[in-house]
Tab-separated table of N, CA, C and O in Angstrom:
chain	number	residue	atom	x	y	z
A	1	UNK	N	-50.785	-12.335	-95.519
A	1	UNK	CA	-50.602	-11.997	-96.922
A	1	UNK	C	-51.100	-13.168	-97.775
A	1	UNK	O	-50.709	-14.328	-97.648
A	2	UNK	N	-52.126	-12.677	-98.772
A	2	UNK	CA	-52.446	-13.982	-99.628
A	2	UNK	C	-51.655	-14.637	-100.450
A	2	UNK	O	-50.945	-13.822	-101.039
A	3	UNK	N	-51.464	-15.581	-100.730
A	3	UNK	CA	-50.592	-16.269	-102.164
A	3	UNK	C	-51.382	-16.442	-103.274
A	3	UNK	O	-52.569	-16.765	-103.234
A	4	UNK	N	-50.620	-16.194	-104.443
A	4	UNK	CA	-51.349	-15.699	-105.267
A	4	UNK	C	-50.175	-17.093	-106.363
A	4	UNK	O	-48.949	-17.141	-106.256
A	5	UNK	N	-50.934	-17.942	-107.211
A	5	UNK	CA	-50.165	-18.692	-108.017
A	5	UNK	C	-49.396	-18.184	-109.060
A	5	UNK	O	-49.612	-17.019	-109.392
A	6	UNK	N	-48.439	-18.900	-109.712
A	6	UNK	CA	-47.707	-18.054	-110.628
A	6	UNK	C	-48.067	-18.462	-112.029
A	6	UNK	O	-48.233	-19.642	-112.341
A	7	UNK	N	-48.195	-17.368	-112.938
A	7	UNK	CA	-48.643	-17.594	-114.092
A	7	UNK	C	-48.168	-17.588	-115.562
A	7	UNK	O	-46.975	-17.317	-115.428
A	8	UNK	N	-48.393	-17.725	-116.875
A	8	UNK	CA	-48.100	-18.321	-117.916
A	8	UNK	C	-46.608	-17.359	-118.012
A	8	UNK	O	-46.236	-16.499	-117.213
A	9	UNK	N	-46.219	-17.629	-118.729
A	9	UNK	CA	-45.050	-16.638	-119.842
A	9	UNK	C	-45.011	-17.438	-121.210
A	9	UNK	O	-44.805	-18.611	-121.520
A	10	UNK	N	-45.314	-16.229	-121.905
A	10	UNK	CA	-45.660	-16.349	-123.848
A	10	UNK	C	-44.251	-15.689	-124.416
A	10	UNK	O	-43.813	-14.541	-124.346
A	11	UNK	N	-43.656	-17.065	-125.087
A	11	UNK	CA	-42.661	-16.748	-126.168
A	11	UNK	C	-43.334	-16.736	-127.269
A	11	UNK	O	-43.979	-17.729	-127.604
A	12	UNK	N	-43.288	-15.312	-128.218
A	12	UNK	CA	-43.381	-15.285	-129.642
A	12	UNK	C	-42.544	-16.552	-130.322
A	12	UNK	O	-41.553	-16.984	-129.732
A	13	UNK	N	-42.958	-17.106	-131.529
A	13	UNK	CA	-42.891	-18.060	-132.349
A	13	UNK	C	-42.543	-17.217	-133.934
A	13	UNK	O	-41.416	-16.991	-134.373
A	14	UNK	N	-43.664	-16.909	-134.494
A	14	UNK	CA	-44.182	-16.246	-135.403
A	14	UNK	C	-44.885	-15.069	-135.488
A	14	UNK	O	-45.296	-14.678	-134.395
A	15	UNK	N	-45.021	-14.725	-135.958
A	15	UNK	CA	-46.170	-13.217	-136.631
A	15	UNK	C	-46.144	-13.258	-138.496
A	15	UNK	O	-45.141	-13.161	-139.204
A	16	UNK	N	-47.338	-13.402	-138.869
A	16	UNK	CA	-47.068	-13.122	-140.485
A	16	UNK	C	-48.574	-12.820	-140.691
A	16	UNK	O	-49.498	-13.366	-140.087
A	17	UNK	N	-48.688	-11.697	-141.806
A	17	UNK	CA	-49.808	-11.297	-142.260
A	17	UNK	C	-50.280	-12.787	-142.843
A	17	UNK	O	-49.344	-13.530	-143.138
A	18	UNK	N	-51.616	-13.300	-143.041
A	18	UNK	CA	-51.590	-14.183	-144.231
A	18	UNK	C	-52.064	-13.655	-145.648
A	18	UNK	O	-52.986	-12.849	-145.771
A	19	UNK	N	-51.252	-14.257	-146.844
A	19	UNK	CA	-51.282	-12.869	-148.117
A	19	UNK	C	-52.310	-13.354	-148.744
A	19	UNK	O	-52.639	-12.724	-149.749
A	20	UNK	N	-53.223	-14.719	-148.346
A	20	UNK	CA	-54.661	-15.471	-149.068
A	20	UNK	C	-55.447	-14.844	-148.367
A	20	UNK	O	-56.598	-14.931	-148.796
A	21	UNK	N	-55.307	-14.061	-147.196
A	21	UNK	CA	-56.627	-13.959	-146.333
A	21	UNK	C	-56.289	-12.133	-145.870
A	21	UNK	O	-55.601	-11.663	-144.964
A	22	UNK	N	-57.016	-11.552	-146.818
A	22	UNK	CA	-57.050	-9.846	-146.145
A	22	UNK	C	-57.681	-10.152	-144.902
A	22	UNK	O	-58.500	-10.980	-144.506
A	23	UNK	N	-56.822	-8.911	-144.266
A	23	UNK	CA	-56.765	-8.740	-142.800
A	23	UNK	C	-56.638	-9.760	-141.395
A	23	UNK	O	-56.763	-9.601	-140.181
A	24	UNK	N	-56.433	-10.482	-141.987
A	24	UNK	CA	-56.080	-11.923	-140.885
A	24	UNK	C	-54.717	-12.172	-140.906
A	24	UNK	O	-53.973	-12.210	-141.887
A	25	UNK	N	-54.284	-12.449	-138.954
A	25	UNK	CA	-52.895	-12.622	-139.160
A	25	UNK	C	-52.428	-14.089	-138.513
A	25	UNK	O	-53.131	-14.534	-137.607
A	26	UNK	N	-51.505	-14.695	-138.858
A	26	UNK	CA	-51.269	-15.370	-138.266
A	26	UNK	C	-49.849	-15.716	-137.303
A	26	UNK	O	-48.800	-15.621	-137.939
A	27	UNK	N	-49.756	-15.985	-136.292
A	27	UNK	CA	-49.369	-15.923	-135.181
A	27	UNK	C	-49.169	-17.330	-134.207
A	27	UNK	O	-49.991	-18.126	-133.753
A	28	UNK	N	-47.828	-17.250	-134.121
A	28	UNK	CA	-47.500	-18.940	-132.829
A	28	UNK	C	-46.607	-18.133	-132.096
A	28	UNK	O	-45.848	-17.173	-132.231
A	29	UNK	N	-47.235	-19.337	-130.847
A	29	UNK	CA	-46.522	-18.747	-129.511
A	29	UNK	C	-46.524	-20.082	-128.873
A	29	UNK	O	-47.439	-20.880	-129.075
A	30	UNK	N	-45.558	-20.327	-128.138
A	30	UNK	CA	-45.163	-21.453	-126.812
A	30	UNK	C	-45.569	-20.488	-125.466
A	30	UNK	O	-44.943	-19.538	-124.997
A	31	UNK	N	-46.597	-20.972	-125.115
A	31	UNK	CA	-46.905	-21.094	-123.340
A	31	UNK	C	-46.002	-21.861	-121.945
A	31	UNK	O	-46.362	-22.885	-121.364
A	32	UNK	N	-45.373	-21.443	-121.788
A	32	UNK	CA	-44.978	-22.171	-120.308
A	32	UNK	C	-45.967	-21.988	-118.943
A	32	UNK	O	-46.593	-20.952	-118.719
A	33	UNK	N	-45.977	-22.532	-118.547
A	33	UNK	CA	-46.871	-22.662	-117.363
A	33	UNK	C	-45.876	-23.384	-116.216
A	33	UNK	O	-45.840	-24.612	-116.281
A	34	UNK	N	-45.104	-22.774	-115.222
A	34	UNK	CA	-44.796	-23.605	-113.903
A	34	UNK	C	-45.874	-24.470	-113.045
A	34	UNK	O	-47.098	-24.521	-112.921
A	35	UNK	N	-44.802	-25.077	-112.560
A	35	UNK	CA	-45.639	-25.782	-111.667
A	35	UNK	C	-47.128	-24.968	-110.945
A	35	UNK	O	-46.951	-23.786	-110.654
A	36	UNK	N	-47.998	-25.329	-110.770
A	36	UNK	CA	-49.413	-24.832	-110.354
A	36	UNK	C	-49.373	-23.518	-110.944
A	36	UNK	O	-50.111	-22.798	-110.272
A	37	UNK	N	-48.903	-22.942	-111.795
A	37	UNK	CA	-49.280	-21.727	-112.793
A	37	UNK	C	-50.635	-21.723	-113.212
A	37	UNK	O	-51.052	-22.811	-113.610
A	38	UNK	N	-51.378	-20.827	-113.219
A	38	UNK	CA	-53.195	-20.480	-113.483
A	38	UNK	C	-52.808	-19.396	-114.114
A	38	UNK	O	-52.119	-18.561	-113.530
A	39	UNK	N	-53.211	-19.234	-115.468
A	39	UNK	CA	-53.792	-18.356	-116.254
A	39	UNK	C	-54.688	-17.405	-115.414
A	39	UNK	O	-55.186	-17.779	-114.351
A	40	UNK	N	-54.879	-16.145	-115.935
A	40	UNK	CA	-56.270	-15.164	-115.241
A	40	UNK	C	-57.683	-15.608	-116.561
A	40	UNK	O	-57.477	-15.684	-117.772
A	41	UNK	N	-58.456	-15.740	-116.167
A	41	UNK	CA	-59.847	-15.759	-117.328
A	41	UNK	C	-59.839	-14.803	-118.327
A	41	UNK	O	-60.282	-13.704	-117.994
A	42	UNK	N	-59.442	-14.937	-119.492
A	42	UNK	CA	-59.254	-14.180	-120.549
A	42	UNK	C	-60.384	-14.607	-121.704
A	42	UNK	O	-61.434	-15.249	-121.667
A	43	UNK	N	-59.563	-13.862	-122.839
A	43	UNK	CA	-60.660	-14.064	-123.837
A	43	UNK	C	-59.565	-13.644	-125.106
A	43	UNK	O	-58.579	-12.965	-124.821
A	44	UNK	N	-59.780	-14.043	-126.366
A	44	UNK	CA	-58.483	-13.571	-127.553
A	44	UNK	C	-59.656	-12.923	-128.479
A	44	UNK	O	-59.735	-13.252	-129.663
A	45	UNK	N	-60.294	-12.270	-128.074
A	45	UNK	CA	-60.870	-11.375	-129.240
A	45	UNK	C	-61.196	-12.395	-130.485
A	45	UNK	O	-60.994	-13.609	-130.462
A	46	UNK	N	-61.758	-11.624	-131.604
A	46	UNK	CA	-62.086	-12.776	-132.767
A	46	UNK	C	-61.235	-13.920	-132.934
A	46	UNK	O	-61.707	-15.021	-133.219
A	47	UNK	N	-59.863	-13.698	-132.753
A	47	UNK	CA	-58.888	-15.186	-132.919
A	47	UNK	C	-59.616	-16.385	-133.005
A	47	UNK	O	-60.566	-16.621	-132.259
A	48	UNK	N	-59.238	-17.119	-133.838
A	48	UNK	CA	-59.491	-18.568	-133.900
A	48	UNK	C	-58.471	-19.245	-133.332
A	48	UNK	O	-57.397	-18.727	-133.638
A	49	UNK	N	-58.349	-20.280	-132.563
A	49	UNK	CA	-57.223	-20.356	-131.415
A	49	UNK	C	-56.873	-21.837	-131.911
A	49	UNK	O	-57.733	-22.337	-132.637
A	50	UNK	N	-55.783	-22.589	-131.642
A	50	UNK	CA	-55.609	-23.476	-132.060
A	50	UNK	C	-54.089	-23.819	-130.957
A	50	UNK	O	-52.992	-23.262	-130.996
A	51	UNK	N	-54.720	-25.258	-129.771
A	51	UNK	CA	-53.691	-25.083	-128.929
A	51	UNK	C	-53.157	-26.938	-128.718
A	51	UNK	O	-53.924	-27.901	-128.693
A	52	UNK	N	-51.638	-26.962	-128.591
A	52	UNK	CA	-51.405	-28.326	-128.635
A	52	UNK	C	-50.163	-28.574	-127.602
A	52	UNK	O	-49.046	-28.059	-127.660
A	53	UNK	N	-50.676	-29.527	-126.620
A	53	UNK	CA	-49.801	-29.546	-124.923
A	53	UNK	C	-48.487	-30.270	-125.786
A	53	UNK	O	-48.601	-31.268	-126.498
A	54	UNK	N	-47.231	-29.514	-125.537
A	54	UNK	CA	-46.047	-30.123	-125.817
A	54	UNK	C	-45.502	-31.190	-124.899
A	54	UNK	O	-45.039	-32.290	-125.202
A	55	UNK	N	-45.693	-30.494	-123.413
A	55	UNK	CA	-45.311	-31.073	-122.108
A	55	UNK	C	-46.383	-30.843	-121.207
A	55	UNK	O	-47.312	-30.041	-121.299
A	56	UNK	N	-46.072	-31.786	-120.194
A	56	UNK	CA	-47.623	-31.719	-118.819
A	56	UNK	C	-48.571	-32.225	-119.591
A	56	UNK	O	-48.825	-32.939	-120.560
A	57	UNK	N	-49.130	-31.318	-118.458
A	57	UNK	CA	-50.723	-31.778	-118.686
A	57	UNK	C	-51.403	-30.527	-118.168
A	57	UNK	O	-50.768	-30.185	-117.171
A	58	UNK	N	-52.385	-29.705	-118.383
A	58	UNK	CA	-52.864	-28.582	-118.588
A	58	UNK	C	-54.926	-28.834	-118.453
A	58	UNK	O	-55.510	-29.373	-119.393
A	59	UNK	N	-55.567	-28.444	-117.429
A	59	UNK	CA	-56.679	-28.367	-117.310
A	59	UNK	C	-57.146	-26.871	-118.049
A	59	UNK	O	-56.704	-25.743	-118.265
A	60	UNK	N	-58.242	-27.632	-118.248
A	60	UNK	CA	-58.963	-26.143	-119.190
A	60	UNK	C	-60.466	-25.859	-119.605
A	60	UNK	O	-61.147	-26.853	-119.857
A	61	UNK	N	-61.081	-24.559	-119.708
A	61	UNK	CA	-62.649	-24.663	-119.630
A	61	UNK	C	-62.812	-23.485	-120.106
A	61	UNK	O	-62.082	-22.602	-119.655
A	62	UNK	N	-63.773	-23.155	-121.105
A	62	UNK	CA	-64.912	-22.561	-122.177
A	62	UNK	C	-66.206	-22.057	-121.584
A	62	UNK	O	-67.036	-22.891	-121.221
A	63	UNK	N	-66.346	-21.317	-121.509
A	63	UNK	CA	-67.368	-20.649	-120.950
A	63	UNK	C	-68.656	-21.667	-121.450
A	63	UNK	O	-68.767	-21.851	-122.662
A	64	UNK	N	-69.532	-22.261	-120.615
A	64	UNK	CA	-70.359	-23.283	-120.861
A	64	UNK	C	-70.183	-24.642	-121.463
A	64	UNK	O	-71.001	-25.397	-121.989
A	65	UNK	N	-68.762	-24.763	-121.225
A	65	UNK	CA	-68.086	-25.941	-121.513
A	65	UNK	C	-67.820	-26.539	-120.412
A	65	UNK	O	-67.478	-25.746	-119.535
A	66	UNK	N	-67.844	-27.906	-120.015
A	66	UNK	CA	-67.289	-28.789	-119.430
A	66	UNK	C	-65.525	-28.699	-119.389
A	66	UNK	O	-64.813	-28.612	-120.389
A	67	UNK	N	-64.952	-28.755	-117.651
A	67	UNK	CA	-63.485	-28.634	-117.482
A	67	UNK	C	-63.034	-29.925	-118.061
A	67	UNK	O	-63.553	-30.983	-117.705
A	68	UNK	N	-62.023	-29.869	-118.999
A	68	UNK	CA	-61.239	-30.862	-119.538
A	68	UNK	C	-59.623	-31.308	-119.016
A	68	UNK	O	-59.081	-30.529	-118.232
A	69	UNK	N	-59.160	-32.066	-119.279
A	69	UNK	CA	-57.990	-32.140	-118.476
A	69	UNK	C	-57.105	-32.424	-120.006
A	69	UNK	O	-57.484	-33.424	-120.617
A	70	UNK	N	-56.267	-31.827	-120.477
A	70	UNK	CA	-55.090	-32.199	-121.879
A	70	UNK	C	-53.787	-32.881	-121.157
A	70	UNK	O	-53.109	-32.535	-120.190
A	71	UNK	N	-53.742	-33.804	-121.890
A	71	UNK	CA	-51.946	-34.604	-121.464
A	71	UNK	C	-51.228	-33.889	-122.636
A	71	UNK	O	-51.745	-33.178	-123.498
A	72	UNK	N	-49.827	-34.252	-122.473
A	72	UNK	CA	-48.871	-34.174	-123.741
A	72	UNK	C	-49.464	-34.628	-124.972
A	72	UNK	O	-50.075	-35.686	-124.820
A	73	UNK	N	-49.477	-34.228	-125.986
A	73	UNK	CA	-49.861	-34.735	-127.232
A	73	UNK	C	-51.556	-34.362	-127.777
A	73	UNK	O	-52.060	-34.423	-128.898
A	74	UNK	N	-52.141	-33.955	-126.407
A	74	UNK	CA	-53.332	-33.985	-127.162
A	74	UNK	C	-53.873	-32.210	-127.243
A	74	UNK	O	-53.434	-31.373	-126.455
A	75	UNK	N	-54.982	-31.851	-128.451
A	75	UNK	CA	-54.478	-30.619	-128.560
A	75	UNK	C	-56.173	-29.879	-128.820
A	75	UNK	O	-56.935	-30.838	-128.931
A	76	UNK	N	-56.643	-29.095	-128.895
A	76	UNK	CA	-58.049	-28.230	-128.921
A	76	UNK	C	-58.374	-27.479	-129.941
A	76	UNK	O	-57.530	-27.473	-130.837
A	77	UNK	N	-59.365	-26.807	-130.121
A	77	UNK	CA	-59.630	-25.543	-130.649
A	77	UNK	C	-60.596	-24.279	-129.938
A	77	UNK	O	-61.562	-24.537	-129.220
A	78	UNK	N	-60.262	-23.214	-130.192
A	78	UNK	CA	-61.365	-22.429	-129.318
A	78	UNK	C	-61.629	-21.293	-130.641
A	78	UNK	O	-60.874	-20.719	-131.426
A	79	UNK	N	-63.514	-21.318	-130.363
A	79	UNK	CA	-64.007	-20.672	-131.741
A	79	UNK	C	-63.454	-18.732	-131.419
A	79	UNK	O	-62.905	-18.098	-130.518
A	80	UNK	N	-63.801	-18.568	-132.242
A	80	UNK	CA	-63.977	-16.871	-132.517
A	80	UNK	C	-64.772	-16.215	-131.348
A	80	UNK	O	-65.983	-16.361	-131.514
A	81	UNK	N	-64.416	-15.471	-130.111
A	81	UNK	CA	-65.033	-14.903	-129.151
A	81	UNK	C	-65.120	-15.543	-128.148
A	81	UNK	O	-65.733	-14.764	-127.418
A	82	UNK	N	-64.833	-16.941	-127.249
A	82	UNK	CA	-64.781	-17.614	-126.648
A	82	UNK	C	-64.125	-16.997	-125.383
A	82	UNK	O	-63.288	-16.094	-125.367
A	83	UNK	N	-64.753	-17.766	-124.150
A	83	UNK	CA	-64.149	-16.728	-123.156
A	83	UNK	C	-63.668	-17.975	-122.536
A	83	UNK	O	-64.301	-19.008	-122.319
A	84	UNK	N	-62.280	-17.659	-122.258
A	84	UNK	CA	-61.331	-19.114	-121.424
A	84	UNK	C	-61.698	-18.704	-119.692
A	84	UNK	O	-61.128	-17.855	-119.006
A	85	UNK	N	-62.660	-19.482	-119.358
A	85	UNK	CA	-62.732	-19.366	-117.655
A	85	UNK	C	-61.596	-19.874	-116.963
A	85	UNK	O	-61.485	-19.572	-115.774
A	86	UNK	N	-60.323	-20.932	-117.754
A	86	UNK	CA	-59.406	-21.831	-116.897
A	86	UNK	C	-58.779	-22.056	-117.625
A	86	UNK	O	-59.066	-22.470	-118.748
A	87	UNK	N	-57.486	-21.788	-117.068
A	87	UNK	CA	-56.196	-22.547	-117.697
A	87	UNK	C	-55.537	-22.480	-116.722
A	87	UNK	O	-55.513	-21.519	-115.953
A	88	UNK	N	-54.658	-23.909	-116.581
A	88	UNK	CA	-53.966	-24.503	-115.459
A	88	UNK	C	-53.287	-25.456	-115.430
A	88	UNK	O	-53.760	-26.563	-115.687
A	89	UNK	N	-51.798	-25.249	-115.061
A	89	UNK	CA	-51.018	-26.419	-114.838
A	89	UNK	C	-51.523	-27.487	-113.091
A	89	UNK	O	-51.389	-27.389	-111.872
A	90	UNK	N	-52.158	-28.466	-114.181
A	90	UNK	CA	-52.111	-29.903	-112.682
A	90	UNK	C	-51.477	-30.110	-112.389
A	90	UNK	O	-51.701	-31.109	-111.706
A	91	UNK	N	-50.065	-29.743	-112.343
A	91	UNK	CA	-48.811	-30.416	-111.508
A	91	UNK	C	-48.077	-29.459	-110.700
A	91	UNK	O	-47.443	-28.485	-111.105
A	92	UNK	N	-48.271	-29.925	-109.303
A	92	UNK	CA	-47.249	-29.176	-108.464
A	92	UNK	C	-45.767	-29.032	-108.387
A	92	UNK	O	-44.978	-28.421	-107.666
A	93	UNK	N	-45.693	-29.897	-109.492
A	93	UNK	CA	-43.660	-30.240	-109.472
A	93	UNK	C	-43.484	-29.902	-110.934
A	93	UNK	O	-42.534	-29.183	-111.243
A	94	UNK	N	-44.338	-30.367	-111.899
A	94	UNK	CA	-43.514	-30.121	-113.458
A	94	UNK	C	-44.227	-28.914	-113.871
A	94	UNK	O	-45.241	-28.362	-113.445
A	95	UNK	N	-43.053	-28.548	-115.237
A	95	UNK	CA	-44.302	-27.780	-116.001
A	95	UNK	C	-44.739	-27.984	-116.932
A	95	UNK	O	-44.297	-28.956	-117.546
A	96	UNK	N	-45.975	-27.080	-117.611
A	96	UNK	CA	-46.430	-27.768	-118.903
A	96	UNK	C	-46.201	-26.456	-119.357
A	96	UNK	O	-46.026	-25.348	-118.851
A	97	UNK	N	-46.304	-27.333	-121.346
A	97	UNK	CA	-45.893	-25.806	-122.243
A	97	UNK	C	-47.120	-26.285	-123.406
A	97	UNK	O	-47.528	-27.393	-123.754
A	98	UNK	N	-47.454	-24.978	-123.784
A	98	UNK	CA	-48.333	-25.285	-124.416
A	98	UNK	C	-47.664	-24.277	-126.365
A	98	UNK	O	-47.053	-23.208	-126.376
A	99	UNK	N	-48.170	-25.297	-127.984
A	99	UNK	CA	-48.123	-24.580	-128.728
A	99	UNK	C	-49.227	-24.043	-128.733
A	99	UNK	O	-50.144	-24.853	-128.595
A	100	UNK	N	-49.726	-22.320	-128.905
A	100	UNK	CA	-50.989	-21.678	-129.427
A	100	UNK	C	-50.540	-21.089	-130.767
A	100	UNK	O	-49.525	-20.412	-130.928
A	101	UNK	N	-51.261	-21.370	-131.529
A	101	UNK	CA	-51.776	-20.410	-132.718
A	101	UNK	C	-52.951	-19.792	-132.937
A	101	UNK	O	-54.098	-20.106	-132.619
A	102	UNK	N	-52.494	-18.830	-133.547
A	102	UNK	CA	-53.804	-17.837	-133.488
A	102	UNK	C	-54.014	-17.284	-135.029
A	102	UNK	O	-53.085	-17.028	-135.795
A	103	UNK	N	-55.440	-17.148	-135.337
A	103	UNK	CA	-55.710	-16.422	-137.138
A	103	UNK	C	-56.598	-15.465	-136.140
A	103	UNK	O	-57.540	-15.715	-135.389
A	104	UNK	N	-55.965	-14.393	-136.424
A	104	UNK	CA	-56.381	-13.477	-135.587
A	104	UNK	C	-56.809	-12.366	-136.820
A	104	UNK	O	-56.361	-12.622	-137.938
A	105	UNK	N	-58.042	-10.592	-136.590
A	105	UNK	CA	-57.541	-9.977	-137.407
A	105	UNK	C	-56.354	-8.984	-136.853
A	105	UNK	O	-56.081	-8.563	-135.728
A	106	UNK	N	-55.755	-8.795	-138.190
A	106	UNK	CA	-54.748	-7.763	-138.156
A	106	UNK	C	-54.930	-6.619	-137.206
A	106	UNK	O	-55.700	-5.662	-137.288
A	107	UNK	N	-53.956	-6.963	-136.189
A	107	UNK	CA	-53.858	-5.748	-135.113
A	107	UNK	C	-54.439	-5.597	-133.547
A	107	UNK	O	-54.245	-4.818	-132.615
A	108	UNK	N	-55.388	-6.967	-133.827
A	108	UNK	CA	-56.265	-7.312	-132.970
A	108	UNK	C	-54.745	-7.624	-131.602
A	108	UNK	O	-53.582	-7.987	-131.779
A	109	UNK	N	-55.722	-7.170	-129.996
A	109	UNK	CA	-55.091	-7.742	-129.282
A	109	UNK	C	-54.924	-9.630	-128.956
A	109	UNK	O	-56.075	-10.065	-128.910
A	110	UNK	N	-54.098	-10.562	-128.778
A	110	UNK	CA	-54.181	-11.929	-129.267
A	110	UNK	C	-54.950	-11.976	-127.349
A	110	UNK	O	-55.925	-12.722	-127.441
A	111	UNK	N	-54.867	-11.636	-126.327
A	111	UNK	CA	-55.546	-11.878	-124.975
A	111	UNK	C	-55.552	-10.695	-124.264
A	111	UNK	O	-54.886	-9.661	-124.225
A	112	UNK	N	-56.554	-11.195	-123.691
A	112	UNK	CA	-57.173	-9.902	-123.099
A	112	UNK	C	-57.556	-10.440	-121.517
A	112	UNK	O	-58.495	-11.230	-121.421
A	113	UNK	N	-56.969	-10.095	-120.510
A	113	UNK	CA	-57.362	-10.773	-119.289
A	113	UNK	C	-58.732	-9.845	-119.033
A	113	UNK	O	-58.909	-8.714	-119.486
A	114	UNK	N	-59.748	-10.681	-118.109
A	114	UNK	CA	-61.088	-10.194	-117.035
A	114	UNK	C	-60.513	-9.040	-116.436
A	114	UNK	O	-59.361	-9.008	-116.002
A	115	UNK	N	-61.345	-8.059	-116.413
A	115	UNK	CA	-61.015	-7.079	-115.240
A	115	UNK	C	-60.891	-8.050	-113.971
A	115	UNK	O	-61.369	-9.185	-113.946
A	116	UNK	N	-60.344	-7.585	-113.158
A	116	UNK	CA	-59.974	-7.934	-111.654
A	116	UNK	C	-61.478	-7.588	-110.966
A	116	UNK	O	-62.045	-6.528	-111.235
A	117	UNK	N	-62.018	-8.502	-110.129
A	117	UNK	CA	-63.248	-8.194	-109.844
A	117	UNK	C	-63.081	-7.639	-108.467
A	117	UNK	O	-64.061	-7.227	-107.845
């Protein structure tokens, strides 16, 4: 039987229309990631993404981007349509949590995992 790693869980934060910007919403969420937790390769639709490691440390990669490694404190952006090939907790013992925000439009799904190949 294969093992298969265990992956994120997203607590809602926020949800609010923004009332300066028709049809854009904005949206926070806390990521947990367990120990060796891997994301599946997703993508957030138009969202403008905006992500900052609370705890851990969290590897991560952009479709034609170079894999980066984030500690606590340090934090990213991912443009409009961007496809996340990686997200991953480096630690076999702790976990990391991540803040995301998202200016998403209204209604839009905020992730969308790869079909299963």
């Amino acid at each position: 039987m294969a093992s298969t790693s265990p992956t994120e869980t997203v607590k809602p934060l926020l949800q609010q229309a923004l009332p300066n910007v028709k049809g854009k919403t904005f949206t926070s969420v806390i990521v947990d990631f367990p120990p060796n937790a891997r994301a599946m390769p997703h993508r957030h639709g138009q969202a403008f993404v905006y992500a900052y490691v609370l705890e851990g440390t969290v590897r991560s990669q952009l479709a034609g981007k170079p894999v980066r490694t984030y500690h606590q404190g340090d934090n990213w952006v991912e443009p409009p349509g961007a496809h996340h090939l990686l997200t991953e907790n480096t630690s076999p013992t702790k976990q990391a949590r991540l803040l995301v925000v998202f200016v998403s439009n209204t209604g839009e799904e905020l992730k969308v995992d790869d079909p299963a190949s």
